[in-house]
Amino acid sequence: MSNTRKFAIEYTSQHYKISFFAMASPCEVLVEIPELLDSKSLNKPTNNKPVPEIINHLARSITNEVWRIEDKYSRYNKQSICSKINASEGKTVSLDNETALLLNFADVCYKLSDGLFDISSGVLRKVWHFDCSDNIPSQQQIDKQLVHVGWHKVNFTEQGINLPAGMEIDFGGIGKEYAVDRCILLIKEITDAAVLVNLGGDLAATKPPSENKPWVIGVEHPGFENKTEMVVSLFQGALATSGNAKRFLEKDGVRYSHILNAKTGHSICDAPRSITVASQQCVQAGILATLSILQGENAEVYLEEQDVKYWAVR
């Protein structure tokens, strides 16, 4: 873990807020422990008093777990298992149980989506640069990278993975949501308090705050400046959002999403700008949001068929 990584704890009238940065996103955790927040208590905490050890313990446990997952699965970390697999040049890489389970989940998603969701499609970023410009890659450029895309070309078991030379995998489509779910499990081992974990907009809650009031979540509107964000009430469970709020290309009035069709190598068009899905676990909400975007103009139809609660912005 980097020595520069830090977290901050702030006390408000309703929550303790743990803030930190991870997975290229600002993250926060809200903790409501009624006995610590009781306004009638003589020991009511303030920002000028020591933070209770239970809050410090939660902050350390949560941030350590998120940073552990980031270090282990980030393609930007040369020491990660992801980088080790990508640099294997066709040689088999041994897998631990956690990584094998994540790859198995990715395999299930690949099959359920008929190949549209593919963790080997990250090499397409070499020709697609979503910098809000109008620089659309040529078909020749796309075809050159498509040769190295295709999860069906990868051999893996619970013990090891064999990735053909020239191919890469990327856990970015499931890593943050997985981290949210891992944090929820850790929190429940430590306390029965109401806690909301928000990792860059992918989030989950252990249970409602006191008096059974919901957590009030603001969801950013993609591409609309000065527009009031959508507000969602969440009692427990998870929310995940997929869309092209900040990463897109636009040319001749057509907006190109950063979410790519792994089979064609092209950006998904005609999909909602943003889809937020509610589910019991964040990995479920996240993959449903992504798979729906991959359906393009049929995104809402797909979600209706899944019988899940969702919010779409076009």
XYZ file of C-alpha atoms in Angstrom:
314
model
C 0.000 0.000 0.000
C 1.275 3.451 -0.876
C 2.411 5.607 2.042
C 0.588 8.552 0.470
C -2.800 6.920 0.904
C -4.837 8.534 3.605
C -8.402 8.769 4.810
C -10.218 11.546 6.598
C -13.000 11.286 9.182
C -15.557 14.032 9.609
C -18.399 14.227 12.098
C -21.779 15.669 11.172
C -25.033 15.816 13.121
C -26.182 12.587 11.443
C -23.151 10.567 10.403
C -19.487 9.961 10.619
C -18.089 10.385 7.116
C -14.959 8.538 6.040
C -13.445 10.039 2.877
C -10.620 8.641 0.726
C -9.518 8.203 -2.881
C -9.379 4.850 -4.652
C -9.899 3.302 -8.091
C -9.563 6.726 -9.737
C -12.598 7.961 -7.795
C -13.466 9.962 -4.677
C -14.979 7.558 -2.160
C -16.926 8.000 1.049
C -18.495 5.889 3.754
C -21.304 7.185 5.972
C -21.679 5.538 9.362
C -24.626 6.018 11.693
C -24.121 4.676 15.204
C -27.059 6.099 17.205
C -25.403 5.930 20.605
C -22.453 7.927 19.289
C -24.654 10.475 17.549
C -27.233 10.963 20.301
C -27.646 14.725 20.683
C -28.580 14.250 24.334
C -25.371 12.445 25.149
C -22.856 14.287 27.313
C -20.164 12.626 25.214
C -21.539 13.784 21.903
C -18.533 13.882 19.539
C -17.446 16.942 17.628
C -14.739 17.489 15.076
C -12.578 18.825 17.911
C -12.764 15.608 19.959
C -11.131 12.226 19.431
C -12.890 9.913 16.980
C -14.322 6.780 18.667
C -12.189 3.684 18.088
C -15.032 1.836 16.343
C -15.052 4.523 13.628
C -11.282 4.412 13.287
C -11.459 0.632 13.066
C -14.101 0.802 10.329
C -12.106 3.400 8.409
C -8.919 1.329 8.529
C -10.687 -1.912 7.613
C -12.657 -0.437 4.711
C -9.841 1.563 3.136
C -7.340 -1.281 3.512
C -9.731 -3.657 1.734
C -10.505 -1.262 -1.122
C -6.837 -0.445 -1.656
C -5.958 -4.159 -1.473
C -8.408 -4.940 -4.270
C -7.193 -1.969 -6.299
C -3.561 -3.061 -5.967
C -4.369 -6.673 -6.804
C -6.516 -6.127 -9.887
C -5.542 -2.779 -11.418
C -3.984 -3.017 -14.868
C -2.071 0.167 -13.985
C -0.188 -1.598 -11.182
C 2.720 -3.553 -12.666
C 2.740 -5.833 -9.619
C -0.946 -6.785 -9.836
C -2.212 -10.220 -10.818
C -3.914 -8.512 -13.768
C -0.573 -7.189 -15.058
C 1.079 -10.543 -14.423
C -1.552 -12.292 -16.555
C -1.312 -9.662 -19.307
C 2.472 -10.018 -19.455
C 2.399 -13.833 -19.483
C 2.901 -14.152 -23.284
C 0.877 -17.336 -23.521
C 2.285 -18.985 -20.396
C -0.029 -20.316 -17.698
C -0.391 -18.119 -14.609
C -1.440 -19.686 -11.308
C -4.616 -18.335 -9.705
C -5.661 -17.878 -6.100
C -9.259 -18.619 -5.140
C -10.415 -14.976 -5.145
C -9.119 -14.319 -8.653
C -10.542 -17.599 -9.950
C -13.977 -16.631 -8.610
C -13.815 -13.209 -10.296
C -12.786 -14.768 -13.598
C -15.610 -17.278 -13.284
C -18.049 -14.376 -12.775
C -16.614 -12.674 -15.863
C -17.077 -15.919 -17.784
C -20.733 -16.123 -16.733
C -21.287 -12.504 -17.814
C -19.629 -13.220 -21.171
C -21.967 -16.129 -21.806
C -25.104 -14.352 -20.573
C -24.381 -11.406 -22.854
C -23.598 -13.591 -25.872
C -20.088 -12.155 -25.922
C -21.013 -8.482 -25.627
C -19.429 -8.207 -22.165
C -15.831 -9.342 -22.507
C -13.011 -8.547 -20.090
C -10.517 -9.087 -22.914
C -11.921 -6.138 -24.891
C -9.772 -3.589 -23.059
C -7.181 -3.590 -25.860
C -9.674 -1.561 -27.895
C -8.697 1.431 -25.750
C -5.550 1.608 -27.890
C -7.656 3.072 -30.701
C -10.629 4.510 -28.821
C -9.676 7.560 -26.749
C -12.729 8.949 -24.978
C -11.566 12.509 -24.453
C -14.809 14.234 -25.523
C -13.306 14.964 -28.957
C -14.560 13.864 -32.406
C -11.616 11.523 -33.054
C -13.354 8.315 -34.172
C -10.990 5.425 -35.087
C -11.077 3.894 -38.545
C -12.387 0.404 -39.228
C -8.844 -0.678 -40.075
C -7.608 0.478 -36.655
C -10.456 -1.321 -34.907
C -9.932 -4.563 -36.849
C -6.255 -4.582 -35.904
C -7.209 -4.745 -32.208
C -10.199 -7.082 -32.593
C -7.747 -9.874 -33.426
C -6.747 -9.757 -29.746
C -10.291 -9.759 -28.350
C -12.331 -12.829 -27.433
C -12.764 -14.396 -24.015
C -13.523 -17.732 -25.722
C -9.857 -17.856 -26.761
C -8.751 -17.922 -23.107
C -8.244 -21.161 -21.204
C -8.703 -21.016 -17.457
C -9.489 -23.270 -14.515
C -9.608 -22.680 -10.788
C -5.866 -23.313 -10.729
C -4.582 -21.251 -13.649
C -5.202 -19.112 -16.719
C -3.617 -19.215 -20.145
C -3.983 -15.955 -22.058
C -2.854 -16.009 -25.703
C 0.036 -13.681 -26.522
C -1.141 -10.202 -27.498
C -4.330 -10.420 -25.443
C -5.090 -8.547 -22.215
C -7.763 -8.687 -19.565
C -9.171 -5.840 -17.497
C -11.156 -6.159 -14.259
C -12.410 -2.568 -14.547
C -15.940 -3.649 -15.421
C -16.441 -5.525 -12.147
C -13.662 -4.480 -9.758
C -15.231 -1.453 -8.081
C -18.570 -3.181 -7.550
C -16.783 -6.196 -6.103
C -14.939 -3.897 -3.688
C -18.255 -2.389 -2.522
C -19.651 -5.840 -1.733
C -16.479 -6.883 0.068
C -16.693 -3.754 2.243
C -20.305 -4.510 3.170
C -19.305 -8.010 4.308
C -16.440 -6.606 6.391
C -18.639 -3.962 7.998
C -21.244 -6.524 9.049
C -18.483 -8.476 10.820
C -17.509 -5.368 12.782
C -20.789 -3.617 13.613
C -24.543 -3.759 13.129
C -24.629 -0.001 12.485
C -26.260 1.519 9.422
C -23.456 2.133 6.916
C -23.445 3.374 3.330
C -20.399 2.622 1.160
C -19.982 4.794 -1.946
C -17.043 4.056 -4.238
C -17.236 6.612 -7.004
C -20.986 6.251 -7.486
C -21.241 2.483 -7.043
C -22.676 1.940 -3.599
C -24.433 -0.264 -1.089
C -26.007 0.084 2.354
C -26.070 -2.413 5.206
C -29.482 -1.238 6.433
C -31.595 1.932 6.766
C -30.549 4.687 9.187
C -32.444 5.067 12.465
C -36.216 5.571 12.387
C -36.196 3.430 9.236
C -35.591 6.417 6.993
C -33.872 5.732 3.676
C -30.457 6.841 2.571
C -30.909 9.682 0.067
C -28.642 9.218 -2.944
C -27.909 11.826 -5.603
C -27.233 10.347 -9.059
C -25.394 12.596 -11.514
C -27.140 13.451 -14.775
C -24.758 12.673 -17.669
C -23.961 15.451 -20.065
C -26.438 17.982 -18.670
C -24.780 20.938 -17.003
C -26.655 22.783 -14.276
C -29.381 20.146 -14.160
C -30.510 18.907 -10.752
C -29.242 15.409 -10.089
C -31.690 12.551 -9.750
C -32.435 11.586 -6.153
C -32.946 7.948 -5.193
C -34.075 6.637 -1.798
C -32.275 3.459 -0.698
C -33.124 1.469 2.427
C -30.585 -1.308 1.898
C -28.942 -3.195 -0.939
C -26.937 -1.680 -3.777
C -26.996 0.796 -6.645
C -24.675 0.937 -9.635
C -24.619 3.335 -12.557
C -23.332 2.863 -16.090
C -23.228 5.486 -18.809
C -21.231 8.071 -20.718
C -21.366 11.006 -18.333
C -17.703 11.947 -18.631
C -16.119 9.562 -21.152
C -17.433 9.866 -24.665
C -16.758 11.086 -28.211
C -19.128 13.194 -30.277
C -19.118 13.706 -34.040
C -21.782 14.997 -36.420
C -24.329 15.069 -33.631
C -23.723 11.428 -32.633
C -22.521 10.681 -29.118
C -20.214 7.639 -28.824
C -20.227 5.893 -25.431
C -17.026 4.585 -23.839
C -18.833 1.245 -23.512
C -17.812 -0.840 -26.510
C -19.365 -3.826 -28.241
C -16.661 -6.473 -27.828
C -17.839 -8.322 -30.930
C -17.720 -5.401 -33.364
C -15.208 -3.139 -31.617
C -17.565 -0.198 -32.036
C -19.047 2.141 -29.479
C -22.598 1.489 -28.353
C -24.957 4.074 -29.817
C -28.620 4.840 -29.138
C -28.378 3.647 -25.529
C -29.468 5.798 -22.574
C -26.813 8.230 -21.422
C -27.064 6.736 -17.975
C -28.660 3.729 -16.312
C -28.790 3.158 -12.567
C -29.832 -0.282 -11.318
C -30.815 -1.429 -7.832
C -30.030 -4.937 -6.631
C -29.096 -6.825 -3.475
C -25.403 -6.840 -4.380
C -23.354 -4.209 -6.167
C -21.770 -6.657 -8.623
C -25.265 -7.668 -9.725
C -26.422 -4.069 -10.077
C -23.249 -3.138 -11.953
C -23.339 -5.937 -14.488
C -27.057 -5.410 -15.155
C -26.439 -1.707 -15.763
C -23.579 -2.475 -18.149
C -25.399 -5.274 -19.977
C -28.403 -3.017 -20.475
C -26.254 -0.264 -22.017
C -24.827 -2.907 -24.357
C -28.350 -3.470 -25.677
C -28.329 0.025 -27.166
C -31.805 1.289 -27.961
C -33.307 -1.827 -26.318
C -31.730 -1.104 -22.916
C -34.994 -0.465 -21.091
C -36.640 -3.520 -22.675
C -33.768 -5.661 -21.411
C -34.109 -4.341 -17.855
C -37.867 -4.835 -17.863
C -37.242 -8.467 -18.742
C -34.859 -8.779 -15.786
C -37.568 -7.452 -13.447
C -35.252 -5.049 -11.602
C -35.676 -1.506 -10.375
C -33.828 0.954 -12.607
C -33.601 4.602 -13.644
C -32.632 5.570 -17.192
C -31.681 8.976 -18.579
C -31.646 9.553 -22.334
